[in-house]
JSON list of C-alpha atoms in Angstrom, two decimals:
[
{"chain": "A", "resi": 18, "resn": "UNK", "atom": "CA", "xyz": [0.00, 0.00, 0.00]},
{"chain": "A", "resi": 19, "resn": "UNK", "atom": "CA", "xyz": [1.31, 3.43, -0.95]},
{"chain": "A", "resi": 20, "resn": "UNK", "atom": "CA", "xyz": [2.27, 5.79, 1.85]},
{"chain": "A", "resi": 21, "resn": "UNK", "atom": "CA", "xyz": [-0.11, 8.71, 2.33]},
{"chain": "A", "resi": 22, "resn": "UNK", "atom": "CA", "xyz": [1.51, 11.98, 1.13]},
{"chain": "A", "resi": 23, "resn": "UNK", "atom": "CA", "xyz": [3.02, 14.17, 3.84]},
{"chain": "A", "resi": 24, "resn": "UNK", "atom": "CA", "xyz": [0.57, 17.00, 3.07]},
{"chain": "A", "resi": 25, "resn": "UNK", "atom": "CA", "xyz": [-2.22, 14.91, 4.62]},
{"chain": "A", "resi": 26, "resn": "UNK", "atom": "CA", "xyz": [-0.51, 14.09, 7.92]},
{"chain": "A", "resi": 27, "resn": "UNK", "atom": "CA", "xyz": [-1.78, 15.53, 11.19]},
{"chain": "A", "resi": 28, "resn": "UNK", "atom": "CA", "xyz": [-5.16, 16.19, 12.79]},
{"chain": "A", "resi": 29, "resn": "UNK", "atom": "CA", "xyz": [-7.76, 18.00, 10.74]},
{"chain": "A", "resi": 30, "resn": "UNK", "atom": "CA", "xyz": [-10.83, 19.75, 12.19]},
{"chain": "A", "resi": 31, "resn": "UNK", "atom": "CA", "xyz": [-13.86, 20.12, 9.96]},
{"chain": "A", "resi": 32, "resn": "UNK", "atom": "CA", "xyz": [-15.15, 23.68, 9.96]},
{"chain": "A", "resi": 33, "resn": "UNK", "atom": "CA", "xyz": [-17.91, 23.31, 7.36]},
{"chain": "A", "resi": 34, "resn": "UNK", "atom": "CA", "xyz": [-20.08, 20.69, 5.71]},
{"chain": "A", "resi": 35, "resn": "UNK", "atom": "CA", "xyz": [-22.28, 21.92, 2.87]},
{"chain": "A", "resi": 36, "resn": "UNK", "atom": "CA", "xyz": [-24.43, 19.53, 0.84]},
{"chain": "A", "resi": 37, "resn": "UNK", "atom": "CA", "xyz": [-25.64, 20.04, -2.72]},
{"chain": "A", "resi": 38, "resn": "UNK", "atom": "CA", "xyz": [-29.16, 20.47, -1.30]},
{"chain": "A", "resi": 39, "resn": "UNK", "atom": "CA", "xyz": [-27.99, 23.53, 0.68]},
{"chain": "A", "resi": 40, "resn": "UNK", "atom": "CA", "xyz": [-27.77, 22.00, 4.15]},
{"chain": "A", "resi": 41, "resn": "UNK", "atom": "CA", "xyz": [-24.86, 23.36, 6.23]},
{"chain": "A", "resi": 42, "resn": "UNK", "atom": "CA", "xyz": [-23.25, 22.04, 9.40]},
{"chain": "A", "resi": 43, "resn": "UNK", "atom": "CA", "xyz": [-20.74, 24.15, 11.31]},
{"chain": "A", "resi": 44, "resn": "UNK", "atom": "CA", "xyz": [-21.34, 22.75, 14.81]},
{"chain": "A", "resi": 45, "resn": "UNK", "atom": "CA", "xyz": [-20.63, 19.00, 14.73]},
{"chain": "A", "resi": 46, "resn": "UNK", "atom": "CA", "xyz": [-17.22, 18.33, 16.30]},
{"chain": "A", "resi": 47, "resn": "UNK", "atom": "CA", "xyz": [-15.29, 16.41, 13.66]},
{"chain": "A", "resi": 48, "resn": "UNK", "atom": "CA", "xyz": [-11.63, 15.43, 13.98]},
{"chain": "A", "resi": 49, "resn": "UNK", "atom": "CA", "xyz": [-9.66, 13.35, 11.48]},
{"chain": "A", "resi": 50, "resn": "UNK", "atom": "CA", "xyz": [-6.19, 12.10, 12.43]},
{"chain": "A", "resi": 51, "resn": "UNK", "atom": "CA", "xyz": [-4.09, 10.92, 9.50]},
{"chain": "A", "resi": 52, "resn": "UNK", "atom": "CA", "xyz": [-0.81, 9.00, 9.66]},
{"chain": "A", "resi": 53, "resn": "UNK", "atom": "CA", "xyz": [1.25, 7.69, 6.76]},
{"chain": "A", "resi": 54, "resn": "UNK", "atom": "CA", "xyz": [-0.95, 4.60, 6.60]},
{"chain": "A", "resi": 55, "resn": "UNK", "atom": "CA", "xyz": [-3.91, 4.69, 8.99]},
{"chain": "A", "resi": 56, "resn": "UNK", "atom": "CA", "xyz": [-6.61, 7.17, 9.92]},
{"chain": "A", "resi": 57, "resn": "UNK", "atom": "CA", "xyz": [-9.19, 7.70, 12.65]},
{"chain": "A", "resi": 58, "resn": "UNK", "atom": "CA", "xyz": [-12.21, 10.01, 12.48]},
{"chain": "A", "resi": 59, "resn": "UNK", "atom": "CA", "xyz": [-14.46, 11.09, 15.38]},
{"chain": "A", "resi": 60, "resn": "UNK", "atom": "CA", "xyz": [-17.75, 12.99, 14.93]},
{"chain": "A", "resi": 61, "resn": "UNK", "atom": "CA", "xyz": [-19.73, 14.24, 17.92]},
{"chain": "A", "resi": 62, "resn": "UNK", "atom": "CA", "xyz": [-22.85, 16.43, 17.75]},
{"chain": "A", "resi": 63, "resn": "UNK", "atom": "CA", "xyz": [-22.94, 19.71, 19.67]},
{"chain": "A", "resi": 64, "resn": "UNK", "atom": "CA", "xyz": [-24.23, 19.72, 22.35]},
{"chain": "A", "resi": 65, "resn": "UNK", "atom": "CA", "xyz": [-22.61, 16.44, 23.25]},
{"chain": "A", "resi": 66, "resn": "UNK", "atom": "CA", "xyz": [-25.10, 13.54, 23.29]},
{"chain": "A", "resi": 67, "resn": "UNK", "atom": "CA", "xyz": [-25.73, 12.01, 26.70]},
{"chain": "A", "resi": 68, "resn": "UNK", "atom": "CA", "xyz": [-28.74, 9.68, 26.51]},
{"chain": "A", "resi": 69, "resn": "UNK", "atom": "CA", "xyz": [-28.44, 6.26, 24.91]},
{"chain": "A", "resi": 70, "resn": "UNK", "atom": "CA", "xyz": [-30.67, 7.25, 21.99]},
{"chain": "A", "resi": 71, "resn": "UNK", "atom": "CA", "xyz": [-28.76, 10.51, 21.43]},
{"chain": "A", "resi": 72, "resn": "UNK", "atom": "CA", "xyz": [-25.45, 8.68, 21.38]},
{"chain": "A", "resi": 73, "resn": "UNK", "atom": "CA", "xyz": [-26.48, 6.73, 18.29]},
{"chain": "A", "resi": 74, "resn": "UNK", "atom": "CA", "xyz": [-26.08, 10.06, 16.46]},
{"chain": "A", "resi": 75, "resn": "UNK", "atom": "CA", "xyz": [-22.32, 9.90, 17.08]},
{"chain": "A", "resi": 76, "resn": "UNK", "atom": "CA", "xyz": [-20.05, 8.44, 14.46]},
{"chain": "A", "resi": 77, "resn": "UNK", "atom": "CA", "xyz": [-16.47, 7.40, 14.12]},
{"chain": "A", "resi": 78, "resn": "UNK", "atom": "CA", "xyz": [-14.37, 5.12, 12.00]},
{"chain": "A", "resi": 79, "resn": "UNK", "atom": "CA", "xyz": [-10.76, 4.02, 11.58]},
{"chain": "A", "resi": 80, "resn": "UNK", "atom": "CA", "xyz": [-8.80, 2.13, 9.00]},
{"chain": "A", "resi": 81, "resn": "UNK", "atom": "CA", "xyz": [-6.42, 2.56, 6.09]},
{"chain": "A", "resi": 82, "resn": "UNK", "atom": "CA", "xyz": [-6.07, 5.47, 3.67]},
{"chain": "A", "resi": 83, "resn": "UNK", "atom": "CA", "xyz": [-5.24, 5.37, -0.03]},
{"chain": "A", "resi": 84, "resn": "UNK", "atom": "CA", "xyz": [-4.38, 8.49, -2.03]},
{"chain": "A", "resi": 85, "resn": "UNK", "atom": "CA", "xyz": [-4.04, 8.58, -5.82]},
{"chain": "A", "resi": 86, "resn": "UNK", "atom": "CA", "xyz": [-3.69, 11.96, -7.45]},
{"chain": "A", "resi": 87, "resn": "UNK", "atom": "CA", "xyz": [-6.28, 14.26, -5.88]},
{"chain": "A", "resi": 88, "resn": "UNK", "atom": "CA", "xyz": [-8.52, 11.38, -4.82]},
{"chain": "A", "resi": 89, "resn": "UNK", "atom": "CA", "xyz": [-8.45, 10.13, -1.23]},
{"chain": "A", "resi": 90, "resn": "UNK", "atom": "CA", "xyz": [-10.22, 7.01, -0.03]},
{"chain": "A", "resi": 91, "resn": "UNK", "atom": "CA", "xyz": [-10.73, 6.03, 3.62]},
{"chain": "A", "resi": 92, "resn": "UNK", "atom": "CA", "xyz": [-11.26, 2.29, 4.00]},
{"chain": "A", "resi": 93, "resn": "UNK", "atom": "CA", "xyz": [-13.17, 1.65, 7.23]},
{"chain": "A", "resi": 94, "resn": "UNK", "atom": "CA", "xyz": [-12.02, -1.34, 9.28]},
{"chain": "A", "resi": 95, "resn": "UNK", "atom": "CA", "xyz": [-13.53, -0.25, 12.62]},
{"chain": "A", "resi": 96, "resn": "UNK", "atom": "CA", "xyz": [-16.83, 1.63, 12.57]},
{"chain": "A", "resi": 97, "resn": "UNK", "atom": "CA", "xyz": [-19.17, 3.01, 15.22]},
{"chain": "A", "resi": 98, "resn": "UNK", "atom": "CA", "xyz": [-22.06, 2.29, 12.86]},
{"chain": "A", "resi": 99, "resn": "UNK", "atom": "CA", "xyz": [-22.05, -1.24, 11.44]},
{"chain": "A", "resi": 100, "resn": "UNK", "atom": "CA", "xyz": [-21.54, -1.82, 7.73]},
{"chain": "A", "resi": 101, "resn": "UNK", "atom": "CA", "xyz": [-21.18, 1.79, 6.61]},
{"chain": "A", "resi": 102, "resn": "UNK", "atom": "CA", "xyz": [-18.63, 1.04, 3.88]},
{"chain": "A", "resi": 103, "resn": "UNK", "atom": "CA", "xyz": [-15.92, 3.38, 2.59]},
{"chain": "A", "resi": 104, "resn": "UNK", "atom": "CA", "xyz": [-15.48, 7.11, 1.95]},
{"chain": "A", "resi": 105, "resn": "UNK", "atom": "CA", "xyz": [-13.84, 8.71, -1.04]},
{"chain": "A", "resi": 106, "resn": "UNK", "atom": "CA", "xyz": [-13.45, 12.34, -2.00]},
{"chain": "A", "resi": 107, "resn": "UNK", "atom": "CA", "xyz": [-11.57, 14.75, -4.22]},
{"chain": "A", "resi": 108, "resn": "UNK", "atom": "CA", "xyz": [-9.08, 16.84, -2.24]},
{"chain": "A", "resi": 109, "resn": "UNK", "atom": "CA", "xyz": [-7.95, 20.39, -3.01]},
{"chain": "A", "resi": 110, "resn": "UNK", "atom": "CA", "xyz": [-5.29, 21.92, -0.76]},
{"chain": "A", "resi": 111, "resn": "UNK", "atom": "CA", "xyz": [-6.02, 25.63, -0.48]},
{"chain": "A", "resi": 112, "resn": "UNK", "atom": "CA", "xyz": [-2.93, 26.00, 1.72]},
{"chain": "A", "resi": 113, "resn": "UNK", "atom": "CA", "xyz": [-0.66, 23.75, 3.74]},
{"chain": "A", "resi": 114, "resn": "UNK", "atom": "CA", "xyz": [-3.20, 23.82, 6.59]},
{"chain": "A", "resi": 115, "resn": "UNK", "atom": "CA", "xyz": [-6.54, 23.92, 4.76]},
{"chain": "A", "resi": 116, "resn": "UNK", "atom": "CA", "xyz": [-7.98, 21.29, 2.45]},
{"chain": "A", "resi": 117, "resn": "UNK", "atom": "CA", "xyz": [-11.38, 21.17, 0.72]},
{"chain": "A", "resi": 118, "resn": "UNK", "atom": "CA", "xyz": [-12.97, 17.78, 0.19]},
{"chain": "A", "resi": 119, "resn": "UNK", "atom": "CA", "xyz": [-15.73, 17.33, -2.35]},
{"chain": "A", "resi": 120, "resn": "UNK", "atom": "CA", "xyz": [-17.77, 14.22, -2.97]},
{"chain": "A", "resi": 121, "resn": "UNK", "atom": "CA", "xyz": [-16.96, 12.26, -6.11]},
{"chain": "A", "resi": 122, "resn": "UNK", "atom": "CA", "xyz": [-20.57, 12.86, -7.15]},
{"chain": "A", "resi": 123, "resn": "UNK", "atom": "CA", "xyz": [-20.50, 16.52, -6.11]},
{"chain": "A", "resi": 124, "resn": "UNK", "atom": "CA", "xyz": [-22.99, 15.93, -3.30]},
{"chain": "A", "resi": 125, "resn": "UNK", "atom": "CA", "xyz": [-21.00, 17.69, -0.54]},
{"chain": "A", "resi": 126, "resn": "UNK", "atom": "CA", "xyz": [-18.16, 20.03, 0.35]},
{"chain": "A", "resi": 127, "resn": "UNK", "atom": "CA", "xyz": [-16.16, 19.70, 3.56]},
{"chain": "A", "resi": 128, "resn": "UNK", "atom": "CA", "xyz": [-13.57, 22.25, 4.68]},
{"chain": "A", "resi": 129, "resn": "UNK", "atom": "CA", "xyz": [-10.79, 20.95, 6.92]},
{"chain": "A", "resi": 130, "resn": "UNK", "atom": "CA", "xyz": [-8.17, 22.91, 8.88]},
{"chain": "A", "resi": 131, "resn": "UNK", "atom": "CA", "xyz": [-5.09, 21.28, 10.39]},
{"chain": "A", "resi": 132, "resn": "UNK", "atom": "CA", "xyz": [-4.54, 21.73, 14.14]},
{"chain": "A", "resi": 133, "resn": "UNK", "atom": "CA", "xyz": [-1.15, 23.42, 14.74]},
{"chain": "A", "resi": 134, "resn": "UNK", "atom": "CA", "xyz": [-0.41, 21.11, 17.67]},
{"chain": "A", "resi": 135, "resn": "UNK", "atom": "CA", "xyz": [-0.71, 18.07, 15.39]},
{"chain": "A", "resi": 136, "resn": "UNK", "atom": "CA", "xyz": [2.26, 18.91, 13.16]},
{"chain": "A", "resi": 137, "resn": "UNK", "atom": "CA", "xyz": [5.24, 16.65, 13.62]},
{"chain": "A", "resi": 138, "resn": "UNK", "atom": "CA", "xyz": [5.91, 12.92, 13.45]},
{"chain": "A", "resi": 139, "resn": "UNK", "atom": "CA", "xyz": [3.00, 10.49, 13.11]},
{"chain": "A", "resi": 140, "resn": "UNK", "atom": "CA", "xyz": [2.80, 6.94, 14.44]},
{"chain": "A", "resi": 141, "resn": "UNK", "atom": "CA", "xyz": [0.30, 4.09, 14.26]},
{"chain": "A", "resi": 142, "resn": "UNK", "atom": "CA", "xyz": [-0.06, 0.83, 16.19]},
{"chain": "A", "resi": 143, "resn": "UNK", "atom": "CA", "xyz": [-2.72, -1.67, 15.16]},
{"chain": "A", "resi": 144, "resn": "UNK", "atom": "CA", "xyz": [-4.16, -3.87, 17.91]},
{"chain": "A", "resi": 145, "resn": "UNK", "atom": "CA", "xyz": [-6.13, -7.09, 18.17]},
{"chain": "A", "resi": 146, "resn": "UNK", "atom": "CA", "xyz": [-7.46, -9.17, 21.02]},
{"chain": "A", "resi": 147, "resn": "UNK", "atom": "CA", "xyz": [-5.32, -11.99, 22.37]},
{"chain": "A", "resi": 148, "resn": "UNK", "atom": "CA", "xyz": [-8.29, -14.37, 22.44]},
{"chain": "A", "resi": 149, "resn": "UNK", "atom": "CA", "xyz": [-11.67, -14.72, 20.81]},
{"chain": "A", "resi": 150, "resn": "UNK", "atom": "CA", "xyz": [-14.05, -13.07, 20.17]},
{"chain": "A", "resi": 151, "resn": "UNK", "atom": "CA", "xyz": [-11.84, -11.11, 17.78]},
{"chain": "A", "resi": 152, "resn": "UNK", "atom": "CA", "xyz": [-11.78, -7.34, 18.19]},
{"chain": "A", "resi": 153, "resn": "UNK", "atom": "CA", "xyz": [-9.60, -4.68, 16.58]},
{"chain": "A", "resi": 154, "resn": "UNK", "atom": "CA", "xyz": [-8.21, -1.41, 17.85]},
{"chain": "A", "resi": 155, "resn": "UNK", "atom": "CA", "xyz": [-5.52, 1.15, 17.10]},
{"chain": "A", "resi": 156, "resn": "UNK", "atom": "CA", "xyz": [-3.57, 3.97, 18.68]},
{"chain": "A", "resi": 157, "resn": "UNK", "atom": "CA", "xyz": [-2.59, 6.81, 16.36]},
{"chain": "A", "resi": 158, "resn": "UNK", "atom": "CA", "xyz": [-0.41, 9.85, 17.09]},
{"chain": "A", "resi": 159, "resn": "UNK", "atom": "CA", "xyz": [0.26, 13.08, 15.22]},
{"chain": "A", "resi": 160, "resn": "UNK", "atom": "CA", "xyz": [2.43, 15.70, 16.85]},
{"chain": "A", "resi": 161, "resn": "UNK", "atom": "CA", "xyz": [0.96, 16.31, 20.33]},
{"chain": "A", "resi": 162, "resn": "UNK", "atom": "CA", "xyz": [-2.37, 14.60, 19.53]},
{"chain": "A", "resi": 163, "resn": "UNK", "atom": "CA", "xyz": [-3.65, 11.04, 19.71]},
{"chain": "A", "resi": 164, "resn": "UNK", "atom": "CA", "xyz": [-6.75, 9.01, 18.96]},
{"chain": "A", "resi": 165, "resn": "UNK", "atom": "CA", "xyz": [-7.38, 5.62, 20.55]},
{"chain": "A", "resi": 166, "resn": "UNK", "atom": "CA", "xyz": [-9.93, 3.38, 18.84]},
{"chain": "A", "resi": 167, "resn": "UNK", "atom": "CA", "xyz": [-11.37, 0.07, 20.05]},
{"chain": "A", "resi": 168, "resn": "UNK", "atom": "CA", "xyz": [-14.14, -2.01, 18.53]},
{"chain": "A", "resi": 169, "resn": "UNK", "atom": "CA", "xyz": [-17.16, -2.68, 20.76]},
{"chain": "A", "resi": 170, "resn": "UNK", "atom": "CA", "xyz": [-17.04, -5.66, 23.14]},
{"chain": "A", "resi": 171, "resn": "UNK", "atom": "CA", "xyz": [-20.15, -7.31, 21.66]},
{"chain": "A", "resi": 172, "resn": "UNK", "atom": "CA", "xyz": [-21.37, -8.31, 18.24]},
{"chain": "A", "resi": 173, "resn": "UNK", "atom": "CA", "xyz": [-23.63, -6.12, 16.11]},
{"chain": "A", "resi": 174, "resn": "UNK", "atom": "CA", "xyz": [-25.80, -7.06, 13.17]},
{"chain": "A", "resi": 175, "resn": "UNK", "atom": "CA", "xyz": [-24.69, -5.68, 9.83]},
{"chain": "A", "resi": 176, "resn": "UNK", "atom": "CA", "xyz": [-27.21, -3.81, 7.77]},
{"chain": "A", "resi": 177, "resn": "UNK", "atom": "CA", "xyz": [-29.39, -2.90, 10.78]},
{"chain": "A", "resi": 178, "resn": "UNK", "atom": "CA", "xyz": [-29.29, 0.67, 12.15]},
{"chain": "A", "resi": 179, "resn": "UNK", "atom": "CA", "xyz": [-27.63, 0.92, 15.54]},
{"chain": "A", "resi": 180, "resn": "UNK", "atom": "CA", "xyz": [-30.66, 2.63, 17.11]},
{"chain": "A", "resi": 181, "resn": "UNK", "atom": "CA", "xyz": [-32.86, -0.28, 16.04]},
{"chain": "A", "resi": 182, "resn": "UNK", "atom": "CA", "xyz": [-30.42, -2.75, 17.60]},
{"chain": "A", "resi": 183, "resn": "UNK", "atom": "CA", "xyz": [-30.40, -1.10, 21.02]},
{"chain": "A", "resi": 184, "resn": "UNK", "atom": "CA", "xyz": [-34.13, -0.33, 21.16]},
{"chain": "A", "resi": 185, "resn": "UNK", "atom": "CA", "xyz": [-35.69, -2.47, 23.86]},
{"chain": "A", "resi": 186, "resn": "UNK", "atom": "CA", "xyz": [-32.40, -3.48, 25.42]},
{"chain": "A", "resi": 187, "resn": "UNK", "atom": "CA", "xyz": [-31.62, -2.92, 29.08]},
{"chain": "A", "resi": 188, "resn": "UNK", "atom": "CA", "xyz": [-29.14, -0.22, 30.08]},
{"chain": "A", "resi": 189, "resn": "UNK", "atom": "CA", "xyz": [-26.13, -2.53, 30.43]},
{"chain": "A", "resi": 190, "resn": "UNK", "atom": "CA", "xyz": [-26.51, -4.37, 27.08]},
{"chain": "A", "resi": 191, "resn": "UNK", "atom": "CA", "xyz": [-27.18, -1.03, 25.36]},
{"chain": "A", "resi": 192, "resn": "UNK", "atom": "CA", "xyz": [-23.98, 0.44, 26.85]},
{"chain": "A", "resi": 193, "resn": "UNK", "atom": "CA", "xyz": [-21.99, -2.50, 25.49]},
{"chain": "A", "resi": 194, "resn": "UNK", "atom": "CA", "xyz": [-23.56, -2.00, 22.07]},
{"chain": "A", "resi": 195, "resn": "UNK", "atom": "CA", "xyz": [-22.47, 1.67, 22.19]},
{"chain": "A", "resi": 196, "resn": "UNK", "atom": "CA", "xyz": [-19.03, 0.71, 23.52]},
{"chain": "A", "resi": 197, "resn": "UNK", "atom": "CA", "xyz": [-17.11, 1.35, 20.29]},
{"chain": "A", "resi": 198, "resn": "UNK", "atom": "CA", "xyz": [-14.48, 3.78, 21.59]},
{"chain": "A", "resi": 199, "resn": "UNK", "atom": "CA", "xyz": [-13.03, 6.76, 19.76]},
{"chain": "A", "resi": 200, "resn": "UNK", "atom": "CA", "xyz": [-11.05, 8.88, 22.23]},
{"chain": "A", "resi": 201, "resn": "UNK", "atom": "CA", "xyz": [-9.13, 11.99, 21.17]},
{"chain": "A", "resi": 202, "resn": "UNK", "atom": "CA", "xyz": [-6.66, 13.85, 23.37]},
{"chain": "A", "resi": 203, "resn": "UNK", "atom": "CA", "xyz": [-3.35, 15.57, 23.89]},
{"chain": "A", "resi": 204, "resn": "UNK", "atom": "CA", "xyz": [-0.09, 13.86, 24.82]},
{"chain": "A", "resi": 205, "resn": "UNK", "atom": "CA", "xyz": [1.50, 16.75, 26.71]},
{"chain": "A", "resi": 206, "resn": "UNK", "atom": "CA", "xyz": [-0.55, 19.86, 26.00]},
{"chain": "A", "resi": 207, "resn": "UNK", "atom": "CA", "xyz": [-3.60, 19.22, 28.17]},
{"chain": "A", "resi": 208, "resn": "UNK", "atom": "CA", "xyz": [-4.02, 19.50, 31.93]},
{"chain": "A", "resi": 209, "resn": "UNK", "atom": "CA", "xyz": [-2.36, 16.09, 32.38]},
{"chain": "A", "resi": 210, "resn": "UNK", "atom": "CA", "xyz": [-0.32, 13.79, 30.09]},
{"chain": "A", "resi": 211, "resn": "UNK", "atom": "CA", "xyz": [-2.36, 11.73, 27.62]},
{"chain": "A", "resi": 212, "resn": "UNK", "atom": "CA", "xyz": [-5.63, 13.36, 28.66]},
{"chain": "A", "resi": 213, "resn": "UNK", "atom": "CA", "xyz": [-8.75, 12.41, 26.70]},
{"chain": "A", "resi": 214, "resn": "UNK", "atom": "CA", "xyz": [-10.59, 15.60, 25.73]},
{"chain": "A", "resi": 215, "resn": "UNK", "atom": "CA", "xyz": [-13.32, 14.15, 23.49]},
{"chain": "A", "resi": 216, "resn": "UNK", "atom": "CA", "xyz": [-14.69, 10.61, 23.40]},
{"chain": "A", "resi": 217, "resn": "UNK", "atom": "CA", "xyz": [-17.56, 8.56, 22.05]},
{"chain": "A", "resi": 218, "resn": "UNK", "atom": "CA", "xyz": [-17.74, 7.14, 25.59]},
{"chain": "A", "resi": 219, "resn": "UNK", "atom": "CA", "xyz": [-18.88, 10.06, 27.80]},
{"chain": "A", "resi": 220, "resn": "UNK", "atom": "CA", "xyz": [-17.21, 8.67, 30.91]},
{"chain": "A", "resi": 221, "resn": "UNK", "atom": "CA", "xyz": [-13.80, 8.67, 29.25]},
{"chain": "A", "resi": 222, "resn": "UNK", "atom": "CA", "xyz": [-13.57, 12.45, 28.70]},
{"chain": "A", "resi": 223, "resn": "UNK", "atom": "CA", "xyz": [-11.21, 14.07, 31.18]},
{"chain": "A", "resi": 224, "resn": "UNK", "atom": "CA", "xyz": [-9.45, 10.80, 32.00]},
{"chain": "A", "resi": 225, "resn": "UNK", "atom": "CA", "xyz": [-5.96, 9.65, 31.02]},
{"chain": "A", "resi": 226, "resn": "UNK", "atom": "CA", "xyz": [-5.53, 7.07, 28.31]},
{"chain": "A", "resi": 227, "resn": "UNK", "atom": "CA", "xyz": [-2.66, 5.65, 30.35]},
{"chain": "A", "resi": 228, "resn": "UNK", "atom": "CA", "xyz": [-1.55, 6.75, 33.80]},
{"chain": "A", "resi": 229, "resn": "UNK", "atom": "CA", "xyz": [2.17, 6.10, 33.34]},
{"chain": "A", "resi": 230, "resn": "UNK", "atom": "CA", "xyz": [2.88, 6.05, 29.58]},
{"chain": "A", "resi": 231, "resn": "UNK", "atom": "CA", "xyz": [6.41, 5.25, 28.43]},
{"chain": "A", "resi": 232, "resn": "UNK", "atom": "CA", "xyz": [8.46, 8.14, 27.09]},
{"chain": "A", "resi": 233, "resn": "UNK", "atom": "CA", "xyz": [9.21, 6.37, 23.83]},
{"chain": "A", "resi": 234, "resn": "UNK", "atom": "CA", "xyz": [7.83, 5.71, 20.36]},
{"chain": "A", "resi": 235, "resn": "UNK", "atom": "CA", "xyz": [4.69, 3.60, 20.17]},
{"chain": "A", "resi": 236, "resn": "UNK", "atom": "CA", "xyz": [6.51, 0.70, 18.55]},
{"chain": "A", "resi": 237, "resn": "UNK", "atom": "CA", "xyz": [8.71, 0.49, 21.65]},
{"chain": "A", "resi": 238, "resn": "UNK", "atom": "CA", "xyz": [5.89, 0.46, 24.21]},
{"chain": "A", "resi": 239, "resn": "UNK", "atom": "CA", "xyz": [5.92, -2.71, 26.34]},
{"chain": "A", "resi": 240, "resn": "UNK", "atom": "CA", "xyz": [3.07, -5.10, 25.56]},
{"chain": "A", "resi": 241, "resn": "UNK", "atom": "CA", "xyz": [1.67, -4.74, 29.07]},
{"chain": "A", "resi": 242, "resn": "UNK", "atom": "CA", "xyz": [1.20, -0.99, 28.49]},
{"chain": "A", "resi": 243, "resn": "UNK", "atom": "CA", "xyz": [-0.99, -1.66, 25.46]},
{"chain": "A", "resi": 244, "resn": "UNK", "atom": "CA", "xyz": [-2.90, -4.62, 26.90]},
{"chain": "A", "resi": 245, "resn": "UNK", "atom": "CA", "xyz": [-5.31, -2.71, 29.14]},
{"chain": "A", "resi": 246, "resn": "UNK", "atom": "CA", "xyz": [-6.07, 0.35, 27.01]},
{"chain": "A", "resi": 247, "resn": "UNK", "atom": "CA", "xyz": [-9.61, 1.65, 26.71]},
{"chain": "A", "resi": 248, "resn": "UNK", "atom": "CA", "xyz": [-12.90, 1.72, 28.54]},
{"chain": "A", "resi": 249, "resn": "UNK", "atom": "CA", "xyz": [-13.67, -1.88, 27.59]},
{"chain": "A", "resi": 250, "resn": "UNK", "atom": "CA", "xyz": [-10.30, -3.65, 27.38]},
{"chain": "A", "resi": 251, "resn": "UNK", "atom": "CA", "xyz": [-10.39, -7.32, 26.33]},
{"chain": "A", "resi": 252, "resn": "UNK", "atom": "CA", "xyz": [-10.34, -9.86, 29.16]},
{"chain": "A", "resi": 253, "resn": "UNK", "atom": "CA", "xyz": [-6.89, -11.06, 28.15]},
{"chain": "A", "resi": 254, "resn": "UNK", "atom": "CA", "xyz": [-5.67, -7.77, 26.77]},
{"chain": "A", "resi": 255, "resn": "UNK", "atom": "CA", "xyz": [-4.65, -6.22, 23.46]},
{"chain": "A", "resi": 256, "resn": "UNK", "atom": "CA", "xyz": [-1.63, -7.29, 21.47]},
{"chain": "A", "resi": 257, "resn": "UNK", "atom": "CA", "xyz": [0.16, -5.71, 18.53]},
{"chain": "A", "resi": 258, "resn": "UNK", "atom": "CA", "xyz": [-1.02, -6.84, 15.13]},
{"chain": "A", "resi": 259, "resn": "UNK", "atom": "CA", "xyz": [0.29, -6.31, 11.60]},
{"chain": "A", "resi": 260, "resn": "UNK", "atom": "CA", "xyz": [-1.30, -3.38, 9.85]},
{"chain": "A", "resi": 261, "resn": "UNK", "atom": "CA", "xyz": [-4.14, -4.80, 7.72]},
{"chain": "A", "resi": 262, "resn": "UNK", "atom": "CA", "xyz": [-3.61, -4.90, 3.99]},
{"chain": "A", "resi": 263, "resn": "UNK", "atom": "CA", "xyz": [-6.08, -3.72, 1.37]},
{"chain": "A", "resi": 264, "resn": "UNK", "atom": "CA", "xyz": [-6.90, -5.44, -1.87]},
{"chain": "A", "resi": 265, "resn": "UNK", "atom": "CA", "xyz": [-5.69, -2.73, -4.23]},
{"chain": "A", "resi": 266, "resn": "UNK", "atom": "CA", "xyz": [-7.63, -4.09, -7.21]},
{"chain": "A", "resi": 267, "resn": "UNK", "atom": "CA", "xyz": [-10.79, -3.51, -5.15]},
{"chain": "A", "resi": 268, "resn": "UNK", "atom": "CA", "xyz": [-9.56, -0.06, -4.19]},
{"chain": "A", "resi": 269, "resn": "UNK", "atom": "CA", "xyz": [-8.97, 0.96, -7.79]},
{"chain": "A", "resi": 270, "resn": "UNK", "atom": "CA", "xyz": [-12.53, -0.05, -8.74]},
{"chain": "A", "resi": 271, "resn": "UNK", "atom": "CA", "xyz": [-14.27, 1.37, -5.68]},
{"chain": "A", "resi": 272, "resn": "UNK", "atom": "CA", "xyz": [-16.80, 4.17, -6.31]}
]
């Protein structure tokens, strides 16, 4: 898989969504962290959703990115909403820190601005559960920013809206169904190291991703430091996994 061009690297905040029908959104909190291979994207309505039903309006996804010319495609491997497919758009860099994304069919425009604190080296670690049932996760860094992603600890049914799947469930099963974690934060620039400042799990905001993180690159973190990450860590922990590979013939033919 080709490395993502350097111009894309960092954390991008969406400042505008405008659809071809004239709908505009300037309030949803949208952050996209891009490394040389992997991405993570978190989208939270404003005001932040709190009830179980409101939280189904959140979204987030993570996976691999492929850029060819001015076309960028985000292949979703972990998704807050089941079976939502892939994204692809045409990218126009207005400046080094502003990029405009338009739908391939012209149905939308998104304006993205890069966070200054996200400039610098990027890193990505892909994670998987030690035992079954299989879950995936990742920890991505860009400059002073990070996003931790972990798939939910229970199975969901593909092709069925998330709200429909949690309707009628008790509070605990519904929480597990909503337990797909996307947590964004700052490594050193918040009130404490590795503080989570936005999360799809409301109880995670304001907490540390890791209380005593190593002062080293992610690929040098001890396995025990990675094993217990997240609000719903696997019973036997996370372990490093090879970065997934995409079928490029599928990518070339994707819409």
